[in-house]
């Protein structure tokens, strides 16, 4: 799947990443003992409960959190819904501020709040997709009661100034949620030092299993949050439904493999996967028909997003290019996984002020540990072939 001899290159890690070997090993082991229902009183249930709590403890260690602050759920979509709707349920209506470049998981949850008398305001972004800090004071004024900003944007890779926004929210006592789904694959943040109250993550973007994610919640907010799913006391009464220790063990193994990120700073260049990304970009940019979208430096280290034009300088269809790339043996995406199934303008590129003509010509290439750096020339040649084929 990853080398030229395998003839197919997977460059869609932001959609989902292949399972890490350590995750598979850990899950196979966990399945043997932890397959029971953690709520059952017999020994099979106790083994499962122990496995679940060991996974929680391991994740707490990876994220420098207390294990009581970790709520397991089905993934980032559910997590973002619990963060926003679960918290809003206990507040009188106010204003929710989200960035103009949120993933649909957050925008959809935000829109549900409108029915409960909340207003939703989108924090404008610049041409690179970063929130414009000159709006901070106005946006954090009353009636703002919750703020939610995506940490690493999934479609264009831009990193947001989470520390600065989080500190500003904290000084005003406004709960701050960040969707960190694309960031955790690049390093586990230190929750104890992060000025964030609620953090959403998903295992399958990190080489862990599909179907499990988590919401990190500060103790004082835990007391205020209401469950969305009821009917059982699992997850401290905040998420009913039988837990899956095996998936939790898989997520824990993925985070152990990934390791910490230094000083809560996403490494954007220099080490890790970034040099591979830069080498690929340099080769792609030799072709005049490709230009980078998103932030040139403050971006996820494994993420490349580009706008592609044809030989006449006109925008190329991102979706058509993804199909052509597949024929060349490259898996890529024309935007975020959740929107690339539809042929419509990218709302993210729109929010960034990209000319309407170009809003369907985005291509996302997302890399990961499974790619051999020695294959970068082969990958760029294949991308070039796909573009040539469409010209
Ligand atoms: C930033 C972001 N948030 C949320 C999600 C939804 O994740 P999940 O598939 O775990 O529900 C995704 C998936 O693409 C994402 O990239």
PDB file of C-alpha atoms and ligand atoms in Angstrom, residues 14 75-77 103 105 150 154 179 181-182 202 204-205, ligand 1:
ATOM      1  CA  UNK A  14      -6.789  13.077   7.515  1.00  0.00           C
ATOM      2  CA  UNK A  75     -15.727   9.641  17.822  1.00  0.00           C
ATOM      3  CA  UNK A  76     -15.213  13.325  17.199  1.00  0.00           C
ATOM      4  CA  UNK A  77     -18.692  13.999  15.837  1.00  0.00           C
ATOM      5  CA  UNK A 103     -15.705  20.879  10.620  1.00  0.00           C
ATOM      6  CA  UNK A 105     -19.384  18.078  13.253  1.00  0.00           C
ATOM      7  CA  UNK A 150     -10.935  23.952  15.539  1.00  0.00           C
ATOM      8  CA  UNK A 154      -8.956  19.392   8.355  1.00  0.00           C
ATOM      9  CA  UNK A 179     -11.826  20.248  18.048  1.00  0.00           C
ATOM     10  CA  UNK A 181      -9.233  15.745  15.903  1.00  0.00           C
ATOM     11  CA  UNK A 182      -6.492  16.398  13.332  1.00  0.00           C
ATOM     12  CA  UNK A 202     -10.974  10.668  17.549  1.00  0.00           C
ATOM     13  CA  UNK A 204      -9.141   6.653  13.803  1.00  0.00           C
ATOM     14  CA  UNK A 205      -7.287   9.789  12.691  1.00  0.00           C
TER      15      UNK A 205
HETATM   16  C1  LIG B   1     -11.586  18.268  12.454  1.00  0.00           C
HETATM   17  C2  LIG B   1     -12.548  17.128  12.469  1.00  0.00           C
HETATM   18  N1  LIG B   1     -13.527  17.093  13.376  1.00  0.00           N
HETATM   19  C3  LIG B   1     -14.404  16.075  13.439  1.00  0.00           C
HETATM   20  C4  LIG B   1     -14.342  15.030  12.559  1.00  0.00           C
HETATM   21  C5  LIG B   1     -15.320  13.887  12.679  1.00  0.00           C
HETATM   22  O1  LIG B   1     -14.617  12.780  13.175  1.00  0.00           O
HETATM   23  P1  LIG B   1     -15.291  11.350  13.456  1.00  0.00           P
HETATM   24  O2  LIG B   1     -15.186  10.615  12.175  1.00  0.00           O
HETATM   25  O3  LIG B   1     -14.433  10.733  14.511  1.00  0.00           O
HETATM   26  O4  LIG B   1     -16.667  11.570  13.926  1.00  0.00           O
HETATM   27  C6  LIG B   1     -13.347  15.023  11.571  1.00  0.00           C
HETATM   28  C7  LIG B   1     -13.277  13.953  10.557  1.00  0.00           C
HETATM   29  O5  LIG B   1     -12.914  14.182   9.418  1.00  0.00           O
HETATM   30  C8  LIG B   1     -12.415  16.090  11.531  1.00  0.00           C
HETATM   31  O6  LIG B   1     -11.436  16.133  10.628  1.00  0.00           O
END
